[in-house]
Amino acid sequence: MTLYACSLTLHDNVFYATREMGILYETEKYLHNWAISYAFFKGSYIPHPYRLKGDTAQKPDYLDPNREQNLLHLNHAGLYIFPAKPLSWSYQVNTFKAAQTTYYGKSKQFGDKGADRNYPINYGRAKELAVGSHYQTFLIAPDYLETPFPRWIRLGKWAAKVKVNLQAIPPAAIQRKSGKYVCDHPLNPLDLPLEQDLELYNRIVMPPVSLVSQAQLQGEYWELSGNEWNSLRQQLPNLPRTLSLPVGVSYGAKTFTSAS
């Protein structure tokens, strides 16, 4: 197993409708690990066939083993990506007007007869993560992969272009410990195994599963520290001085057997 430090740089605006408030659609500043996982591995480790077959064809449904594009394929491959933490970010608010769907129904404009809202129903504002925003995450992978990692991925509803930079963390920088610890990196609580006791946390509300940050946990963990870690930090100055990550994470670990 190899643990990678992964940095993501946005080269397009990234938009998810994390929160919908009237005509404003807001994107959360954190990137969900399930979204990043599909961006990395769809078509390589997650099936993405060019055809329709059966009732379950091309439906993600995340943790349902009966669905074709579930994330459990990555457990079998020994792959896992943590949620991405924003290091520097900014927003851009864009106004959009949806196209007419005459086959569905006539759009009712403000003031039009029969309009039941005080604004056009096909008008809205999207609060998007702006170009240049920078993220940090970590990736678990086997020592050998048949398919190399992508250098670019596409994220969000606009399929925004994101640059990927991966750096393997030296084994000497990783110490396995047990006990109470604080993880200063966002986590997906559904991906924590039963052996990890999540005691305190800040909740990041976002679909499809809310994340947690600044979590205090009890269990086995990797501590990233020491001279080798400091040497890596000279190449990647955005890495923290020390970091603790939970051991045994995998997609849907609370439900399914861990693959790591």
mmCIF file of C-alpha atoms in Angstrom:
data_model
loop_
_atom_site.group_PDB
_atom_site.id
_atom_site.type_symbol
_atom_site.label_atom_id
_atom_site.label_comp_id
_atom_site.label_asym_id
_atom_site.label_seq_id
_atom_site.Cartn_x
_atom_site.Cartn_y
_atom_site.Cartn_z
ATOM 1 C CA MET A 1 0.000 0.000 0.000
ATOM 2 C CA THR A 2 1.169 3.514 -0.833
ATOM 3 C CA LEU A 3 -0.182 6.748 0.573
ATOM 4 C CA TYR A 4 -0.088 9.750 -1.763
ATOM 5 C CA ALA A 5 -0.366 13.459 -1.084
ATOM 6 C CA CYS A 6 -2.567 14.904 -3.821
ATOM 7 C CA SER A 7 -3.032 18.552 -4.738
ATOM 8 C CA LEU A 8 -5.859 19.744 -6.993
ATOM 9 C CA THR A 9 -5.840 23.077 -8.851
ATOM 10 C CA LEU A 10 -8.998 24.346 -10.528
ATOM 11 C CA HIS A 11 -8.540 25.454 -14.150
ATOM 12 C CA ASP A 12 -12.295 26.018 -14.625
ATOM 13 C CA ASN A 13 -15.080 27.113 -12.308
ATOM 14 C CA VAL A 14 -16.450 24.139 -10.337
ATOM 15 C CA PHE A 15 -20.164 24.099 -9.562
ATOM 16 C CA TYR A 16 -22.270 21.787 -7.421
ATOM 17 C CA ALA A 17 -25.735 22.747 -6.184
ATOM 18 C CA THR A 18 -24.794 22.000 -2.573
ATOM 19 C CA ARG A 19 -27.406 24.420 -1.234
ATOM 20 C CA GLU A 20 -30.404 25.809 -3.092
ATOM 21 C CA MET A 21 -31.819 29.033 -1.636
ATOM 22 C CA GLY A 22 -34.486 30.519 -3.886
ATOM 23 C CA ILE A 23 -32.719 31.411 -7.128
ATOM 24 C CA LEU A 24 -29.217 31.088 -5.560
ATOM 25 C CA TYR A 25 -27.381 27.764 -5.995
ATOM 26 C CA GLU A 26 -24.304 27.626 -3.771
ATOM 27 C CA THR A 27 -21.236 25.349 -3.989
ATOM 28 C CA GLU A 28 -19.647 24.106 -0.747
ATOM 29 C CA LYS A 29 -15.932 24.964 -0.457
ATOM 30 C CA TYR A 30 -14.976 21.336 0.358
ATOM 31 C CA LEU A 31 -14.817 18.703 -2.393
ATOM 32 C CA HIS A 32 -16.612 15.450 -1.593
ATOM 33 C CA ASN A 33 -14.445 12.347 -1.811
ATOM 34 C CA TRP A 34 -17.095 10.354 -3.697
ATOM 35 C CA ALA A 35 -17.174 13.001 -6.456
ATOM 36 C CA ILE A 36 -13.362 12.991 -6.690
ATOM 37 C CA SER A 37 -13.367 9.173 -6.785
ATOM 38 C CA TYR A 38 -15.674 9.078 -9.808
ATOM 39 C CA ALA A 39 -13.587 11.779 -11.491
ATOM 40 C CA PHE A 40 -10.401 9.738 -10.952
ATOM 41 C CA PHE A 41 -11.549 6.198 -11.665
ATOM 42 C CA LYS A 42 -14.738 6.182 -13.753
ATOM 43 C CA GLY A 43 -13.939 4.261 -16.882
ATOM 44 C CA SER A 44 -10.884 2.561 -15.373
ATOM 45 C CA TYR A 45 -11.806 0.887 -12.079
ATOM 46 C CA ILE A 46 -15.485 1.932 -12.038
ATOM 47 C CA PRO A 47 -17.360 0.536 -15.071
ATOM 48 C CA HIS A 48 -18.515 3.066 -17.625
ATOM 49 C CA PRO A 49 -19.724 1.014 -20.605
ATOM 50 C CA TYR A 50 -21.024 2.613 -23.767
ATOM 51 C CA ARG A 51 -24.324 0.837 -23.813
ATOM 52 C CA LEU A 52 -27.533 0.371 -21.858
ATOM 53 C CA LYS A 53 -28.250 -3.045 -20.428
ATOM 54 C CA GLY A 54 -30.810 -3.943 -17.800
ATOM 55 C CA ASP A 55 -32.531 -1.876 -15.143
ATOM 56 C CA THR A 56 -29.324 -1.172 -13.190
ATOM 57 C CA ALA A 57 -27.195 -0.031 -16.122
ATOM 58 C CA GLN A 58 -25.117 3.124 -15.667
ATOM 59 C CA LYS A 59 -26.668 4.062 -12.335
ATOM 60 C CA PRO A 60 -24.103 4.998 -9.658
ATOM 61 C CA ASP A 61 -26.051 4.582 -6.388
ATOM 62 C CA TYR A 62 -22.686 4.757 -4.602
ATOM 63 C CA LEU A 63 -22.754 1.789 -2.186
ATOM 64 C CA ASP A 64 -25.323 -0.578 -3.713
ATOM 65 C CA PRO A 65 -23.434 -3.692 -4.937
ATOM 66 C CA ASN A 66 -26.261 -4.399 -7.395
ATOM 67 C CA ARG A 67 -25.644 -1.139 -9.220
ATOM 68 C CA GLU A 68 -23.198 -1.118 -12.080
ATOM 69 C CA GLN A 69 -21.195 2.004 -11.166
ATOM 70 C CA ASN A 70 -20.959 1.631 -7.392
ATOM 71 C CA LEU A 71 -17.896 2.700 -5.420
ATOM 72 C CA LEU A 72 -17.313 -0.784 -4.020
ATOM 73 C CA HIS A 73 -15.257 -1.548 -7.129
ATOM 74 C CA LEU A 74 -12.571 0.685 -5.625
ATOM 75 C CA ASN A 75 -12.564 -1.321 -2.375
ATOM 76 C CA HIS A 76 -11.769 -4.440 -4.376
ATOM 77 C CA ALA A 77 -8.905 -2.569 -6.079
ATOM 78 C CA GLY A 78 -7.568 -1.264 -2.730
ATOM 79 C CA LEU A 79 -8.165 2.378 -3.691
ATOM 80 C CA TYR A 80 -9.484 5.176 -1.515
ATOM 81 C CA ILE A 81 -9.519 8.985 -1.736
ATOM 82 C CA PHE A 82 -10.152 11.273 1.229
ATOM 83 C CA PRO A 83 -12.293 14.415 0.833
ATOM 84 C CA ALA A 84 -10.353 17.455 -0.382
ATOM 85 C CA LYS A 85 -9.580 20.332 1.970
ATOM 86 C CA PRO A 86 -9.491 23.863 0.506
ATOM 87 C CA LEU A 87 -6.096 25.574 0.932
ATOM 88 C CA SER A 88 -6.974 28.728 -0.978
ATOM 89 C CA TRP A 89 -10.272 29.379 -2.715
ATOM 90 C CA SER A 90 -12.554 32.096 -4.061
ATOM 91 C CA TYR A 91 -16.034 32.257 -5.516
ATOM 92 C CA GLN A 92 -17.574 33.636 -8.679
ATOM 93 C CA VAL A 93 -21.325 34.277 -8.923
ATOM 94 C CA ASN A 94 -22.794 33.864 -12.393
ATOM 95 C CA THR A 95 -26.342 34.571 -13.509
ATOM 96 C CA PHE A 96 -27.907 32.044 -15.839
ATOM 97 C CA LYS A 97 -31.129 31.760 -17.775
ATOM 98 C CA ALA A 98 -32.200 28.271 -18.713
ATOM 99 C CA ALA A 99 -33.283 27.489 -22.226
ATOM 100 C CA GLN A 100 -36.956 27.257 -23.064
ATOM 101 C CA THR A 101 -38.435 23.795 -22.915
ATOM 102 C CA THR A 102 -41.396 24.216 -25.176
ATOM 103 C CA TYR A 103 -42.112 20.509 -25.151
ATOM 104 C CA TYR A 104 -42.484 20.655 -21.358
ATOM 105 C CA GLY A 105 -44.450 23.857 -20.948
ATOM 106 C CA LYS A 106 -44.380 27.564 -21.642
ATOM 107 C CA SER A 107 -42.064 29.528 -19.353
ATOM 108 C CA LYS A 108 -43.948 32.075 -17.256
ATOM 109 C CA GLN A 109 -42.072 35.336 -16.877
ATOM 110 C CA PHE A 110 -42.408 37.824 -14.009
ATOM 111 C CA GLY A 111 -45.701 39.648 -14.341
ATOM 112 C CA ASP A 112 -46.994 37.170 -16.856
ATOM 113 C CA LYS A 113 -50.529 35.894 -16.494
ATOM 114 C CA GLY A 114 -50.593 32.852 -14.269
ATOM 115 C CA ALA A 115 -47.073 33.391 -12.862
ATOM 116 C CA ASP A 116 -46.944 32.200 -9.232
ATOM 117 C CA ARG A 117 -43.450 33.517 -8.393
ATOM 118 C CA ASN A 118 -42.004 37.025 -8.335
ATOM 119 C CA TYR A 119 -39.108 36.075 -10.635
ATOM 120 C CA PRO A 120 -38.763 34.183 -13.927
ATOM 121 C CA ILE A 121 -38.821 30.464 -13.264
ATOM 122 C CA ASN A 122 -35.938 29.795 -15.629
ATOM 123 C CA TYR A 123 -33.559 32.366 -14.067
ATOM 124 C CA GLY A 124 -30.978 31.775 -11.313
ATOM 125 C CA ARG A 125 -27.541 32.540 -9.890
ATOM 126 C CA ALA A 126 -24.790 29.962 -9.460
ATOM 127 C CA LYS A 127 -22.102 30.534 -6.801
ATOM 128 C CA GLU A 128 -19.141 28.633 -8.234
ATOM 129 C CA LEU A 129 -15.644 27.826 -6.957
ATOM 130 C CA ALA A 130 -13.405 30.034 -9.068
ATOM 131 C CA VAL A 131 -10.419 29.262 -11.265
ATOM 132 C CA GLY A 132 -7.166 29.028 -9.281
ATOM 133 C CA SER A 133 -8.678 27.536 -6.123
ATOM 134 C CA HIS A 134 -6.264 25.024 -4.585
ATOM 135 C CA TYR A 135 -7.062 21.810 -2.680
ATOM 136 C CA GLN A 136 -5.226 19.118 -0.729
ATOM 137 C CA THR A 137 -6.245 15.498 -0.266
ATOM 138 C CA PHE A 138 -4.723 12.045 0.249
ATOM 139 C CA LEU A 139 -5.056 8.840 -1.750
ATOM 140 C CA ILE A 140 -4.498 5.204 -0.763
ATOM 141 C CA ALA A 141 -3.470 2.807 -3.550
ATOM 142 C CA PRO A 142 -1.700 -0.523 -4.051
ATOM 143 C CA ASP A 143 2.027 -0.412 -4.798
ATOM 144 C CA TYR A 144 1.307 -1.436 -8.387
ATOM 145 C CA LEU A 145 -1.540 -0.154 -10.545
ATOM 146 C CA GLU A 146 -2.449 -1.429 -13.998
ATOM 147 C CA THR A 147 -3.958 1.935 -14.907
ATOM 148 C CA PRO A 148 -1.896 5.036 -14.042
ATOM 149 C CA PHE A 149 -3.440 7.962 -12.201
ATOM 150 C CA PRO A 150 -4.887 10.737 -14.373
ATOM 151 C CA ARG A 151 -3.026 14.038 -14.599
ATOM 152 C CA TRP A 152 -6.262 15.916 -15.216
ATOM 153 C CA ILE A 153 -9.807 15.234 -14.031
ATOM 154 C CA ARG A 154 -13.203 16.856 -14.584
ATOM 155 C CA LEU A 155 -15.429 17.845 -11.654
ATOM 156 C CA GLY A 156 -18.877 19.306 -11.073
ATOM 157 C CA LYS A 157 -21.946 19.931 -13.173
ATOM 158 C CA TRP A 158 -19.890 21.890 -15.752
ATOM 159 C CA ALA A 159 -17.251 19.095 -15.966
ATOM 160 C CA ALA A 160 -14.604 21.606 -14.919
ATOM 161 C CA LYS A 161 -10.963 20.874 -15.703
ATOM 162 C CA VAL A 162 -8.802 20.217 -12.610
ATOM 163 C CA LYS A 163 -5.039 19.606 -12.565
ATOM 164 C CA VAL A 164 -3.789 16.709 -10.404
ATOM 165 C CA ASN A 165 -0.395 16.543 -8.722
ATOM 166 C CA LEU A 166 0.434 13.333 -6.819
ATOM 167 C CA GLN A 167 3.433 12.727 -4.591
ATOM 168 C CA ALA A 168 4.088 9.407 -2.824
ATOM 169 C CA ILE A 169 4.670 9.741 0.907
ATOM 170 C CA PRO A 170 7.815 7.834 2.037
ATOM 171 C CA PRO A 171 6.998 4.871 4.332
ATOM 172 C CA ALA A 172 9.457 6.268 6.923
ATOM 173 C CA ALA A 173 7.193 9.329 7.282
ATOM 174 C CA ILE A 174 4.208 7.167 8.291
ATOM 175 C CA GLN A 175 3.957 5.827 11.837
ATOM 176 C CA ARG A 176 1.075 3.573 12.835
ATOM 177 C CA LYS A 177 -0.302 4.397 16.280
ATOM 178 C CA SER A 178 -3.372 3.715 18.389
ATOM 179 C CA GLY A 179 -5.382 5.834 20.795
ATOM 180 C CA LYS A 180 -7.161 9.163 20.824
ATOM 181 C CA TYR A 181 -6.197 11.612 18.081
ATOM 182 C CA VAL A 182 -7.383 14.671 16.166
ATOM 183 C CA CYS A 183 -7.664 14.535 12.378
ATOM 184 C CA ASP A 184 -7.214 17.994 10.842
ATOM 185 C CA HIS A 185 -8.446 16.783 7.469
ATOM 186 C CA PRO A 186 -12.075 16.354 6.345
ATOM 187 C CA LEU A 187 -13.468 12.824 6.613
ATOM 188 C CA ASN A 188 -16.480 10.947 5.306
ATOM 189 C CA PRO A 189 -18.102 9.318 8.380
ATOM 190 C CA LEU A 190 -19.667 6.522 6.285
ATOM 191 C CA ASP A 191 -16.174 5.483 5.182
ATOM 192 C CA LEU A 192 -14.850 5.073 8.728
ATOM 193 C CA PRO A 193 -14.709 1.475 10.022
ATOM 194 C CA LEU A 194 -16.561 0.441 13.154
ATOM 195 C CA GLU A 195 -13.237 0.367 15.051
ATOM 196 C CA GLN A 196 -12.948 4.152 14.664
ATOM 197 C CA ASP A 197 -14.880 5.927 17.414
ATOM 198 C CA LEU A 198 -15.890 9.377 16.158
ATOM 199 C CA GLU A 199 -16.158 11.461 19.344
ATOM 200 C CA LEU A 200 -16.211 15.150 18.373
ATOM 201 C CA TYR A 201 -16.400 16.901 14.998
ATOM 202 C CA ASN A 202 -17.636 19.839 12.977
ATOM 203 C CA ARG A 203 -20.257 18.861 10.459
ATOM 204 C CA ILE A 204 -19.984 19.934 6.801
ATOM 205 C CA VAL A 205 -23.506 19.685 5.436
ATOM 206 C CA MET A 206 -23.489 18.602 1.806
ATOM 207 C CA PRO A 207 -25.068 15.883 -0.342
ATOM 208 C CA PRO A 208 -24.994 12.979 -0.824
ATOM 209 C CA VAL A 209 -23.350 12.434 2.608
ATOM 210 C CA SER A 210 -22.290 15.168 5.027
ATOM 211 C CA LEU A 211 -18.575 15.278 5.872
ATOM 212 C CA VAL A 212 -16.850 16.046 9.194
ATOM 213 C CA SER A 213 -13.811 18.226 9.942
ATOM 214 C CA GLN A 214 -11.502 18.786 12.944
ATOM 215 C CA ALA A 215 -12.649 15.398 14.185
ATOM 216 C CA GLN A 216 -11.518 13.804 17.435
ATOM 217 C CA LEU A 217 -11.410 10.012 17.129
ATOM 218 C CA GLN A 218 -10.376 6.924 19.044
ATOM 219 C CA GLY A 219 -8.708 4.052 17.196
ATOM 220 C CA GLU A 220 -5.741 3.191 15.006
ATOM 221 C CA TYR A 221 -4.258 5.972 12.914
ATOM 222 C CA TRP A 222 -1.314 6.963 10.742
ATOM 223 C CA GLU A 223 0.768 9.841 12.039
ATOM 224 C CA LEU A 224 2.609 11.697 9.271
ATOM 225 C CA SER A 225 5.632 13.348 10.843
ATOM 226 C CA GLY A 226 9.431 13.118 11.234
ATOM 227 C CA ASN A 227 12.410 14.008 9.046
ATOM 228 C CA GLU A 228 11.093 12.273 5.904
ATOM 229 C CA TRP A 229 7.795 14.121 6.239
ATOM 230 C CA ASN A 230 9.645 17.421 6.688
ATOM 231 C CA SER A 231 11.677 16.695 3.557
ATOM 232 C CA LEU A 232 8.437 16.144 1.645
ATOM 233 C CA ARG A 233 7.046 19.397 3.039
ATOM 234 C CA GLN A 234 9.953 21.267 1.456
ATOM 235 C CA GLN A 235 8.633 20.087 -1.927
ATOM 236 C CA LEU A 236 4.975 20.555 -0.947
ATOM 237 C CA PRO A 237 4.915 23.507 1.489
ATOM 238 C CA ASN A 238 1.132 23.352 1.875
ATOM 239 C CA LEU A 239 1.360 20.101 3.848
ATOM 240 C CA PRO A 240 0.839 20.500 7.621
ATOM 241 C CA ARG A 241 3.694 19.933 10.094
ATOM 242 C CA THR A 242 2.023 16.761 11.343
ATOM 243 C CA LEU A 243 -1.167 15.012 10.324
ATOM 244 C CA SER A 244 -3.142 12.050 11.644
ATOM 245 C CA LEU A 245 -5.314 9.946 9.315
ATOM 246 C CA PRO A 246 -7.582 7.020 10.320
ATOM 247 C CA VAL A 247 -6.571 3.464 9.444
ATOM 248 C CA GLY A 248 -9.048 1.122 7.743
ATOM 249 C CA VAL A 249 -11.025 3.636 5.685
ATOM 250 C CA SER A 250 -12.882 2.334 2.630
ATOM 251 C CA TYR A 251 -16.077 3.189 0.787
ATOM 252 C CA GLY A 252 -19.043 2.348 2.989
ATOM 253 C CA ALA A 253 -16.759 0.819 5.625
ATOM 254 C CA LYS A 254 -19.496 0.915 8.270
ATOM 255 C CA THR A 255 -21.527 -1.441 6.107
ATOM 256 C CA PHE A 256 -19.000 -3.409 4.093
ATOM 257 C CA THR A 257 -15.721 -5.090 4.980
ATOM 258 C CA SER A 258 -12.705 -2.819 4.690
ATOM 259 C CA ALA A 259 -10.458 -3.464 1.680
ATOM 260 C CA SER A 260 -7.414 -1.483 2.915
#
